[in-house]
mmCIF file of C-alpha atoms and ligand atoms in Angstrom:
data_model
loop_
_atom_site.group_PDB
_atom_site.id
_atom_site.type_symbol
_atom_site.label_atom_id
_atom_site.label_comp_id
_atom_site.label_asym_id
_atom_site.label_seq_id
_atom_site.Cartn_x
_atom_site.Cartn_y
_atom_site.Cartn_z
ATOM 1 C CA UNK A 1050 106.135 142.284 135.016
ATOM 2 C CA UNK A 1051 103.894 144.711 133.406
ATOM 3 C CA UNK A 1052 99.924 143.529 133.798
ATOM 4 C CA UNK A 1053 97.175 144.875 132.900
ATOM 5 C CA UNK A 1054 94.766 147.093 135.545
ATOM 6 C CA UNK A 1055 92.037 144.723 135.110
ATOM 7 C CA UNK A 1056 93.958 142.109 136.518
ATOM 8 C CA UNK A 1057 94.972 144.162 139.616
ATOM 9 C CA UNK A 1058 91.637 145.064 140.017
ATOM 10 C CA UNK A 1059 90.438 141.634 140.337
ATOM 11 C CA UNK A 1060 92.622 140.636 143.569
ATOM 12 C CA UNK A 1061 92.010 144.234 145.155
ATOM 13 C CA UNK A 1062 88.362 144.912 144.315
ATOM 14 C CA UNK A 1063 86.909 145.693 147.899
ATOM 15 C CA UNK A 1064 89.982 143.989 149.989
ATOM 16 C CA UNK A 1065 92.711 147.137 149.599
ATOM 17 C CA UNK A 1066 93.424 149.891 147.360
ATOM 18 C CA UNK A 1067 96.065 149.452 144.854
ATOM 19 C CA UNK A 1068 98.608 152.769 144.767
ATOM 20 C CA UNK A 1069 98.672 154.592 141.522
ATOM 21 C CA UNK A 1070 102.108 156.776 141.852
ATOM 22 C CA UNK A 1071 102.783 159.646 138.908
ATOM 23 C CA UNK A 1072 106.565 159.540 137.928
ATOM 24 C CA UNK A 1073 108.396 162.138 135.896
ATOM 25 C CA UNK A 1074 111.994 161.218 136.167
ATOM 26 C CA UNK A 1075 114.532 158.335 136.697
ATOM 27 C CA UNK A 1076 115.160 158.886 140.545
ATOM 28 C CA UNK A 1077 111.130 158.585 141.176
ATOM 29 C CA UNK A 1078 111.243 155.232 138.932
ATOM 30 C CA UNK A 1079 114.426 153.747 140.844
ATOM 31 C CA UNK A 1080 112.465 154.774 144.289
ATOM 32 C CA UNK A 1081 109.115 153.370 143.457
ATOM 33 C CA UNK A 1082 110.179 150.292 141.936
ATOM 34 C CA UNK A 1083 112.345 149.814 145.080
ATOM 35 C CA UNK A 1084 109.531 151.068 147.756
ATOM 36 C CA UNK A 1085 107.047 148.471 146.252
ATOM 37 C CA UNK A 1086 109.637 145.335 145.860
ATOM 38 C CA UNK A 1087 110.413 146.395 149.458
ATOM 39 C CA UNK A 1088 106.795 146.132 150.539
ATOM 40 C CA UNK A 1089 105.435 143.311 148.351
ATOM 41 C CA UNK A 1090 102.670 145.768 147.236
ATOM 42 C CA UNK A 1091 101.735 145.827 142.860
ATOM 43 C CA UNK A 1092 101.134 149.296 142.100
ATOM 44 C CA UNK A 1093 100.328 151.296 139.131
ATOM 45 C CA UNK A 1094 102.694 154.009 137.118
ATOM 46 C CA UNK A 1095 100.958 156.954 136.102
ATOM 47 C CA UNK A 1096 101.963 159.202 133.634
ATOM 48 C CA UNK A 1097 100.571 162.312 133.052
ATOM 49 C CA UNK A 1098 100.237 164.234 129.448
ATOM 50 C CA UNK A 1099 102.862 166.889 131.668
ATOM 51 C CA UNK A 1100 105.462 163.943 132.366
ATOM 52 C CA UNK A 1101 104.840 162.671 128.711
ATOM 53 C CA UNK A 1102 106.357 165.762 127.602
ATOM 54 C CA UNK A 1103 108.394 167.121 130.184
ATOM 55 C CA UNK A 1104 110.893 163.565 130.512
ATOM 56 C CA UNK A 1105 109.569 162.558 126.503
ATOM 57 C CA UNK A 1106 107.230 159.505 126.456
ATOM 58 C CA UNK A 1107 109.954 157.180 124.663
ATOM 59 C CA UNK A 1108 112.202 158.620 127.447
ATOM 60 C CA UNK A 1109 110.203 157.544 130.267
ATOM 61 C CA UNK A 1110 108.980 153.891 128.524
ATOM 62 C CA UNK A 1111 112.298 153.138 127.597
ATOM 63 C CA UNK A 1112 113.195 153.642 131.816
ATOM 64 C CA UNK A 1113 110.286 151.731 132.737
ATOM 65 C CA UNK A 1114 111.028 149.021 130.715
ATOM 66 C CA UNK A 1115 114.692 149.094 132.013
ATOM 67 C CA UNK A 1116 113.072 149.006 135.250
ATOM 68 C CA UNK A 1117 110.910 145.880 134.929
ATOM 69 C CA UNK A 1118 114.211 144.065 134.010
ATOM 70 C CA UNK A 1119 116.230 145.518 137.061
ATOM 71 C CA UNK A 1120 113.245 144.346 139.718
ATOM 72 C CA UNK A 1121 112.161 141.529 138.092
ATOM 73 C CA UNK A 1122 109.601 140.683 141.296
ATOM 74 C CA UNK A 1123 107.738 144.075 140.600
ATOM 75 C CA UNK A 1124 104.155 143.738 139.287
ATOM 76 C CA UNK A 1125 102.718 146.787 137.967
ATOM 77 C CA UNK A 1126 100.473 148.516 135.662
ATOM 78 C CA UNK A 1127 100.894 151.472 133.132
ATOM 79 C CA UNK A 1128 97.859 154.016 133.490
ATOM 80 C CA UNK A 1129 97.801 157.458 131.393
ATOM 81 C CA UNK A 1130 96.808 159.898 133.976
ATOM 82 C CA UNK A 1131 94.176 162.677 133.058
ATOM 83 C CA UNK A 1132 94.419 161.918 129.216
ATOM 84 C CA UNK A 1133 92.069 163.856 126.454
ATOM 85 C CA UNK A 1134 91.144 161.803 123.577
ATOM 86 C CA UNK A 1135 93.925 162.674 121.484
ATOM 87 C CA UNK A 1136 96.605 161.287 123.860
ATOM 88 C CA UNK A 1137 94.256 158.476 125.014
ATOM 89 C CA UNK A 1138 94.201 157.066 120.985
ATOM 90 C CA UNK A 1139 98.361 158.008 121.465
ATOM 91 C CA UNK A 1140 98.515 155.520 124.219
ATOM 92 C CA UNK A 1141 96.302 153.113 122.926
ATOM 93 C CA UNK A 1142 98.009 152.527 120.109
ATOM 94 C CA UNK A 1143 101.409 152.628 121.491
ATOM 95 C CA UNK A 1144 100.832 149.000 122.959
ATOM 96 C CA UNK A 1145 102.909 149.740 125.930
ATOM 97 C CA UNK A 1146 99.553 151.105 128.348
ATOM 98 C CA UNK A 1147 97.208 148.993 130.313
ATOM 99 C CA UNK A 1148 94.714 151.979 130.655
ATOM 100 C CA UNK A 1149 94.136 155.131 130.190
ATOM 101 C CA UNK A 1150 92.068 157.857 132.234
ATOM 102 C CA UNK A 1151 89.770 160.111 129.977
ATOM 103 C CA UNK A 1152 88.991 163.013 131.629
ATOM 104 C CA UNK A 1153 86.382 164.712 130.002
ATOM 105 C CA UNK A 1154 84.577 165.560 133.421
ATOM 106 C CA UNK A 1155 84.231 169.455 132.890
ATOM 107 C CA UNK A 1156 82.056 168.661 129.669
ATOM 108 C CA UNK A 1157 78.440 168.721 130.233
ATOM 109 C CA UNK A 1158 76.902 165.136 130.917
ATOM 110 C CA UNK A 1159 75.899 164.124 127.723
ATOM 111 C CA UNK A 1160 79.177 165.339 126.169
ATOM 112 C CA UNK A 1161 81.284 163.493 128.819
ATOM 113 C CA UNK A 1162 79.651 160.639 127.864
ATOM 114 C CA UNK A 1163 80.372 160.652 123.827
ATOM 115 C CA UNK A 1164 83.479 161.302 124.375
ATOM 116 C CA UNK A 1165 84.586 158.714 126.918
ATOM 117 C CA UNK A 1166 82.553 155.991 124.680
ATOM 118 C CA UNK A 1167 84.693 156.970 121.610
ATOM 119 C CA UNK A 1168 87.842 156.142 123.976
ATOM 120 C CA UNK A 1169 86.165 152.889 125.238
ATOM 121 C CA UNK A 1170 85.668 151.500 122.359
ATOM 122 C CA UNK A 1171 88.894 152.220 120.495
ATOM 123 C CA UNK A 1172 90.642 150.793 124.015
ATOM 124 C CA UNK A 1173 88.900 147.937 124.379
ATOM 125 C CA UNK A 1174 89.381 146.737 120.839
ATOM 126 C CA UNK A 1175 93.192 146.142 122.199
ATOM 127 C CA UNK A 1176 91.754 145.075 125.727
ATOM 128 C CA UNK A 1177 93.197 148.091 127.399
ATOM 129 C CA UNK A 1178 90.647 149.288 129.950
ATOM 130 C CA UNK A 1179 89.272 152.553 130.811
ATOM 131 C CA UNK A 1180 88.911 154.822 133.743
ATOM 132 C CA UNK A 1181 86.589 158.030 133.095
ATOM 133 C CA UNK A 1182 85.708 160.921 135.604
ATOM 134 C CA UNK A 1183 82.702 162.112 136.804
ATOM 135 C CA UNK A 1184 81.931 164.993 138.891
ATOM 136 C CA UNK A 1185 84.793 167.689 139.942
ATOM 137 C CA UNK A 1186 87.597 167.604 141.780
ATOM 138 C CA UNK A 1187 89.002 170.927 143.454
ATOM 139 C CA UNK A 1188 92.249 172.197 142.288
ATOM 140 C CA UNK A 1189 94.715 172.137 139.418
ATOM 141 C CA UNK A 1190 93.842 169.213 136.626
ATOM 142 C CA UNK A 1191 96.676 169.592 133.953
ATOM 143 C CA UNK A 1192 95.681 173.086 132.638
ATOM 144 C CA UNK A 1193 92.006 172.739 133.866
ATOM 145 C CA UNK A 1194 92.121 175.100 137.082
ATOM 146 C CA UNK A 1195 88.494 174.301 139.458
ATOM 147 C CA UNK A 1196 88.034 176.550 142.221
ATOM 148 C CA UNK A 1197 86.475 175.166 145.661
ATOM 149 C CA UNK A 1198 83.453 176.624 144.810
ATOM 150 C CA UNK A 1199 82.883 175.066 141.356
ATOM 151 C CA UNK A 1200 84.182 171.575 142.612
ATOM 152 C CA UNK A 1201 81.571 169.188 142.887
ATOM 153 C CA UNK A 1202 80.700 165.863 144.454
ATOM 154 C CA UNK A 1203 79.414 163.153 142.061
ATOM 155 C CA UNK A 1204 75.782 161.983 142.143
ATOM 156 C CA UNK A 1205 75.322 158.056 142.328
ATOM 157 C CA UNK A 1206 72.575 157.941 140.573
ATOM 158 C CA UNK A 1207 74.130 159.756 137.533
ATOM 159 C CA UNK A 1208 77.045 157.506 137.886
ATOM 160 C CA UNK A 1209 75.039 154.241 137.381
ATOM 161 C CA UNK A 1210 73.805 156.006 134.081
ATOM 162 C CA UNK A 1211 77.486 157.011 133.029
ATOM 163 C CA UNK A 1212 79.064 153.762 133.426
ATOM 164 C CA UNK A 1213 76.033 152.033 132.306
ATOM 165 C CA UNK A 1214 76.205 154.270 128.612
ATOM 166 C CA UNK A 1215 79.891 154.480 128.368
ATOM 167 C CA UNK A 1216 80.667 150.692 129.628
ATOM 168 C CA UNK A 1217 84.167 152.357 131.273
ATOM 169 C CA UNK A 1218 86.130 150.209 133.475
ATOM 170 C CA UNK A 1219 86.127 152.264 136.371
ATOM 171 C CA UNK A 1220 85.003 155.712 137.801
ATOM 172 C CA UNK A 1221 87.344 158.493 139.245
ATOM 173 C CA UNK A 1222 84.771 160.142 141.610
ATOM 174 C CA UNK A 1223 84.507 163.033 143.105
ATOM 175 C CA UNK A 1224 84.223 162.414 146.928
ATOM 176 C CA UNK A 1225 85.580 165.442 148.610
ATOM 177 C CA UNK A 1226 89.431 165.625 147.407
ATOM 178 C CA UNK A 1227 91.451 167.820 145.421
ATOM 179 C CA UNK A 1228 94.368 168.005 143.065
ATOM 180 C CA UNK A 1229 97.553 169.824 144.670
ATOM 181 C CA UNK A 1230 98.585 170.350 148.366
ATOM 182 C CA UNK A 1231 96.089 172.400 149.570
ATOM 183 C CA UNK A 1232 92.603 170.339 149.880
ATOM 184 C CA UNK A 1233 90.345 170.574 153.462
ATOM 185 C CA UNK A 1234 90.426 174.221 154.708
ATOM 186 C CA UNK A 1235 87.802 173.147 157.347
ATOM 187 C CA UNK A 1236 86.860 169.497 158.156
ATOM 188 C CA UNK A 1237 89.034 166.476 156.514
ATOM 189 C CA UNK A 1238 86.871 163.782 155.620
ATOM 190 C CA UNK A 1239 85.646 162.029 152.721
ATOM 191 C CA UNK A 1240 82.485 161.716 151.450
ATOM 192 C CA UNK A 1241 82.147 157.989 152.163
ATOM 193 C CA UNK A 1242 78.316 158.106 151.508
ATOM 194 C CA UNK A 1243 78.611 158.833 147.580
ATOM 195 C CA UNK A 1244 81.090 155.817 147.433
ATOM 196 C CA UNK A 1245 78.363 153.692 149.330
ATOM 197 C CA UNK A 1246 76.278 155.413 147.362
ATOM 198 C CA UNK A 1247 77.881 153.971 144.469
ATOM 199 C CA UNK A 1248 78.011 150.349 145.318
ATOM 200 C CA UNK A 1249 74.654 150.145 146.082
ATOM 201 C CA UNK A 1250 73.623 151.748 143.117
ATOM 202 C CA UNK A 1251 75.831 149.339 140.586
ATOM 203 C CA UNK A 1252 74.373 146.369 142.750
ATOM 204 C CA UNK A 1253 70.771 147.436 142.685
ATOM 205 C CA UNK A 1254 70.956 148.025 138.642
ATOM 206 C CA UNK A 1255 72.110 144.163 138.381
ATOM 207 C CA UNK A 1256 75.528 145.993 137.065
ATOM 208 C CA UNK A 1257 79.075 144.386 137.833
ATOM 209 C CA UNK A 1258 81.066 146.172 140.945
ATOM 210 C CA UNK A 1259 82.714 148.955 139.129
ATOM 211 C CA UNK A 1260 86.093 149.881 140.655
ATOM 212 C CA UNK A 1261 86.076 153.419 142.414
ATOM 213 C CA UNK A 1262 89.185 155.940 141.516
ATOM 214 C CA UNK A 1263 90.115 158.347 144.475
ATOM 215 C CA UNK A 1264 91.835 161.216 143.238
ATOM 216 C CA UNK A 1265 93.532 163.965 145.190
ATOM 217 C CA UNK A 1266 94.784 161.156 147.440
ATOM 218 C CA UNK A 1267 97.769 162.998 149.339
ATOM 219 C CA UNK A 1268 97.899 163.444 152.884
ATOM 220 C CA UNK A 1269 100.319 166.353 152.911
ATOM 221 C CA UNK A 1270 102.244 165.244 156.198
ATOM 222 C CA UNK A 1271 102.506 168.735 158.189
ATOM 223 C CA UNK A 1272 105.404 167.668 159.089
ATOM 224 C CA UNK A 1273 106.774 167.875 155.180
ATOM 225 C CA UNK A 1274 105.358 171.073 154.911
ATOM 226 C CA UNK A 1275 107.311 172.361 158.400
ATOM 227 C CA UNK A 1276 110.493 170.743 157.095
ATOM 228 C CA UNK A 1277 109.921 172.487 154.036
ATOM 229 C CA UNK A 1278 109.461 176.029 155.003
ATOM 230 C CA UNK A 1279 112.427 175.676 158.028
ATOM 231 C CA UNK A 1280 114.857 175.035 154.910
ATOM 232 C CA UNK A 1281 113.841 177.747 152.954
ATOM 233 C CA UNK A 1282 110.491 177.247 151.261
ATOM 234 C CA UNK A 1283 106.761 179.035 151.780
ATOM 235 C CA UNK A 1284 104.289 176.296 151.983
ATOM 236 C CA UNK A 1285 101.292 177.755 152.756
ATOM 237 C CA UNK A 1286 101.250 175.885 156.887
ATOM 238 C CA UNK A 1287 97.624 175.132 156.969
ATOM 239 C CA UNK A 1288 97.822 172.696 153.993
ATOM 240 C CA UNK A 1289 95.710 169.677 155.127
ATOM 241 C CA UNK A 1290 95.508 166.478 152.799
ATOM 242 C CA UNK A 1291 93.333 162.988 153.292
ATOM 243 C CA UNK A 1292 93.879 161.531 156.153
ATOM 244 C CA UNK A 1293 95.629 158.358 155.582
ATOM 245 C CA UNK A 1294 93.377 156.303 157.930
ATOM 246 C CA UNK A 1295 90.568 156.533 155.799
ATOM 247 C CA UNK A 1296 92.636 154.539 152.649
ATOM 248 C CA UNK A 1297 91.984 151.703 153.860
ATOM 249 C CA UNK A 1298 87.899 151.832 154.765
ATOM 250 C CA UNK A 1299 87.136 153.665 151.561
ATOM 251 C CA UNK A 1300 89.376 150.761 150.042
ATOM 252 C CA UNK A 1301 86.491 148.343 151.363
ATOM 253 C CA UNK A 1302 83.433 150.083 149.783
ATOM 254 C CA UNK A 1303 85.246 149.975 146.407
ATOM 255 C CA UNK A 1304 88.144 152.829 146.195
ATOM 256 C CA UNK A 1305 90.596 150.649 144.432
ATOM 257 C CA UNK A 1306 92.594 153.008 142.809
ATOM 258 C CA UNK A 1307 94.121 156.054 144.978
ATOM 259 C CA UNK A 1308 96.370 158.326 143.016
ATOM 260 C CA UNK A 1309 99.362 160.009 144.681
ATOM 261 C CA UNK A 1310 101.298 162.924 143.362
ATOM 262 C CA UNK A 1311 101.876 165.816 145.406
ATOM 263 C CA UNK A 1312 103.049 164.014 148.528
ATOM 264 C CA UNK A 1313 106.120 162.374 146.849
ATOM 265 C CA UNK A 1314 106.558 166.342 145.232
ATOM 266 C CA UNK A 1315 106.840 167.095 149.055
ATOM 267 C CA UNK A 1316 108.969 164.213 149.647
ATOM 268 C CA UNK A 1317 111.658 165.875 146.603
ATOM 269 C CA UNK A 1318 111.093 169.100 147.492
ATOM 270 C CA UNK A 1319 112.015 168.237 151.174
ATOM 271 C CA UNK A 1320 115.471 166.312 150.328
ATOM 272 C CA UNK A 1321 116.595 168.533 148.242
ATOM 273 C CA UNK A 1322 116.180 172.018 149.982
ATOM 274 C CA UNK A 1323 117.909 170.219 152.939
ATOM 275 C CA UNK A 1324 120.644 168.964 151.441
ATOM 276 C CA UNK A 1325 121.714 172.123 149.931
ATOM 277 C CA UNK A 1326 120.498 174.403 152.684
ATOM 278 C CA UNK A 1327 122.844 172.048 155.157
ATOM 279 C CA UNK A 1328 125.860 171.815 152.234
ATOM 280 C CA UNK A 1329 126.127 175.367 150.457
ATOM 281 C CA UNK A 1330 129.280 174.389 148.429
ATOM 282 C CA UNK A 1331 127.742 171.164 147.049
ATOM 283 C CA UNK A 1332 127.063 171.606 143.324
ATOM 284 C CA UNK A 1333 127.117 167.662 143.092
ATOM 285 C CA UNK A 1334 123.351 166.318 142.371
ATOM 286 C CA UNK A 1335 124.296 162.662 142.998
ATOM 287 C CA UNK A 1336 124.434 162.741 146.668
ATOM 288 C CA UNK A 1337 120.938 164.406 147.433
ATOM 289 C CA UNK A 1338 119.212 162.409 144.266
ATOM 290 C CA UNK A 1339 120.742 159.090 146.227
ATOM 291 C CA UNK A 1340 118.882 160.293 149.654
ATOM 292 C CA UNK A 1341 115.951 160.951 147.703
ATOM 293 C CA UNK A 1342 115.255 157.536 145.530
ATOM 294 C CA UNK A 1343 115.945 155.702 149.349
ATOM 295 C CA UNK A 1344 113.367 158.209 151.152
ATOM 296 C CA UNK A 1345 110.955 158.090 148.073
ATOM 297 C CA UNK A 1346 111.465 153.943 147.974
ATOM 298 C CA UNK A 1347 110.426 154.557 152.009
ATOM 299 C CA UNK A 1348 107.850 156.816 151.460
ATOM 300 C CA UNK A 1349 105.831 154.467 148.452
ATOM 301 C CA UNK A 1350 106.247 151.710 151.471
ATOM 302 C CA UNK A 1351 104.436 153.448 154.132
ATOM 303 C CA UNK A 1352 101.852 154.673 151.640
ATOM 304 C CA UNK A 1353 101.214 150.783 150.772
ATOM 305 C CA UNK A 1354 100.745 149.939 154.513
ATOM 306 C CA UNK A 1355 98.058 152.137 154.442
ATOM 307 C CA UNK A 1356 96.440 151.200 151.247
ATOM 308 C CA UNK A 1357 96.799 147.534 152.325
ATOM 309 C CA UNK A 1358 98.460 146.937 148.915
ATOM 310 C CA UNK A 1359 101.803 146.036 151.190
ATOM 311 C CA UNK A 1360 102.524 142.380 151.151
ATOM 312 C CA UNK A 1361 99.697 141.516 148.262
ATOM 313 C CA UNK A 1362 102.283 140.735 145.800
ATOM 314 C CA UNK A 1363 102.053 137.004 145.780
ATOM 315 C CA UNK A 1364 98.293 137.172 145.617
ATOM 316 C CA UNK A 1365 98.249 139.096 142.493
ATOM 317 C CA UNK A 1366 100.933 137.022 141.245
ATOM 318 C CA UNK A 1367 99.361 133.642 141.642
ATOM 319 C CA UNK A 1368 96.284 135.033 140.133
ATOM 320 C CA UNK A 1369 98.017 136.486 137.434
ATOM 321 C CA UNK A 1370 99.393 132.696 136.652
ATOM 322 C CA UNK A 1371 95.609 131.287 136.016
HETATM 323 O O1 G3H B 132 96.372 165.189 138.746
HETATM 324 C C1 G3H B 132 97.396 165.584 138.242
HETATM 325 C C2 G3H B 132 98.672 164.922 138.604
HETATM 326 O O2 G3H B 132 99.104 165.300 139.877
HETATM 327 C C3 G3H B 132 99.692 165.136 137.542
HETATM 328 O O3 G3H B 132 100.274 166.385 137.649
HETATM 329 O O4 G3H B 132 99.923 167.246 135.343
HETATM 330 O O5 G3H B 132 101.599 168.301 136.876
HETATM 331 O O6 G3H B 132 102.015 166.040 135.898
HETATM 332 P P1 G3H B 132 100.998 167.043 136.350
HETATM 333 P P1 13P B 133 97.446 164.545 144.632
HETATM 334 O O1 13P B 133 97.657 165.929 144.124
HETATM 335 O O2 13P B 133 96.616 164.537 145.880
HETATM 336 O O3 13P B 133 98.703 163.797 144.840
HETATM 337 O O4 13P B 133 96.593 163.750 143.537
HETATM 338 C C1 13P B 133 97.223 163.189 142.412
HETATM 339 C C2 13P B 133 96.241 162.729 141.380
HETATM 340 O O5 13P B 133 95.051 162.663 141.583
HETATM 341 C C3 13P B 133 96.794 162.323 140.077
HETATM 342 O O6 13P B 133 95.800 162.007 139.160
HETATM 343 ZN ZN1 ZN B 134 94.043 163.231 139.352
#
């Protein structure tokens, strides 16, 4: 059942974080679908503008929809992932999104703001909600490139004034991740005093708790990137990701959204150099895309133990029913 994000933000607000996967292809939808039945967890699909095009957007609503109707128990949300306007106002009118991300964050302040309140308004005239960015992640964005030194943590204060002008749904924040496998060189740690920083600002303006969006949210399990380079590939070793223990108390203070990409890229990337490294001959890509959807379906599981999204299903869906 396809709901909208608001509604999974009401039952997670503050208690867990709810997973927000990207997909590009059918093996990633059969495994998430599967990974999130098997761990009563909702979750939200993500597609990004470079999925949209790389699989076709009818290609990959048409396999979403097919999915809903193969898991019927599955409860999730349809979020466009780092969207400009242009393929915001695409979503929005397509009818089949329940938000979309603007990401307008490497505009100047005022600029950001504009733009996102264009996208707000056209959304919420068809009750889709959205999630706009503020301050800058690290890493690769799309085909926005931010170097360490020109990421930058967002400042509470200015985010009170953002959400308060724009009236978005909720706030990807910049708290000390990055896009891409290669985020903490030094110490890894999140900056849980901006998303305190945050809450206490929203409460102290009289303003509504504003769901908190944690991007860059991959752990990059060494061990991936060991299996990795022993079958063949050159992972830089000393990629470090978030550590997974801190899902769960940034979930508390408001993180309700944590986006995951790169890990399940890992996850693919792992299978398949395996498989072939271990069966030269094989030219067949059924066997190692059948290994992958059951250790992707595993992988979405764990992930949802951490986020505390695993066994919420019957939550949401009872308060989906009011
Ligand atoms: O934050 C970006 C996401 O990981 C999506 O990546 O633009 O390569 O699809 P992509
Ligand atoms: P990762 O690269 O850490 O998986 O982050 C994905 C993301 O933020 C998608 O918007
Ligand atoms: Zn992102």
């Amino acid at each position: 059942m396809i709901v909208t994000t608001a509604q999974l933000y009401k039952v997670a607000y503050g208690k867990f974080a709810v997973g927000a996967y990207n997909i590009n292809n059918m093996e990633q939808i059969l495994g998430l679908f599967r990974g999130n039945v098997q761990s009563k967890a909702p979750f939200i699909v993500q597609l990004s503008k470079g999925a949209r095009k790389y699989a076709d957007k009818r290609m990959l609503e048409a396999m979403l929809r097919t999915a809903e109707e193969i898991f019927p128990e599955a409860i999730f949300a349809v979020h466009l992932d780092h969207g400009d306007e242009e393929t915001c106002y695409d979503c929005i009118d397509s009818g089949f999104y329940s938000s979309v991300m603007i990401d307008a964050s490497h505009e100047p302040f005022e600029k950001n703001v504009a733009i996102t309140k264009r996208v707000v308004d056209r959304a919420h005239a068809k009750r889709i909600s959205v999630e706009a960015e503020l301050g800058m992640l690290g890493g690769v964005e799309e085909d926005i490139q931010v170097d360490e030194g020109h990421a930058c943590l967002t400042n509470p204060e200015e985010a009170i004034d953002f959400i308060k002008q724009t009236k978005c749904d909720s706030l990807a924040a910049a708290i000390g991740t990055s896009h891409g496998a290669y985020k903490f060189k030094g110490q890894q740690s999140l900056h849980f005093e901006v998303i305190e920083g945050i809450r206490d600002n929203l409460k102290k303006a009289g303003l509504p708790p504003t769901p908190i969006v944690m991007h860059g949210s991959s752990s990059v399990p060494r061990s991936e990137v060991e299996r990795i380079n022993a079958a063949g590939g050159k992972l830089d070793p000393s990629a470090r990701g978030v550590n997974e223990e801190e899902y769960l108390p940034a979930a508390k203070l408001g993180v309700t959204k944590v986006n995951i990409d790169t890990d399940g890229r890992l996850v693919w990337t792992r299978v398949h150099r395996e498989f072939f490294r271990d069966k030269p001959s094989e030219f067949d890509f059924r066997p190692p895309g059948t290994i992958f959807v059951e250790e992707y379906a595993n992988f979405i599981a764990h992930k949802n133990e951490k986020l505390g999204s695993a066994g919420q299903l019957e939550a949401v869906r009872a308060s989906v029913k009011k």
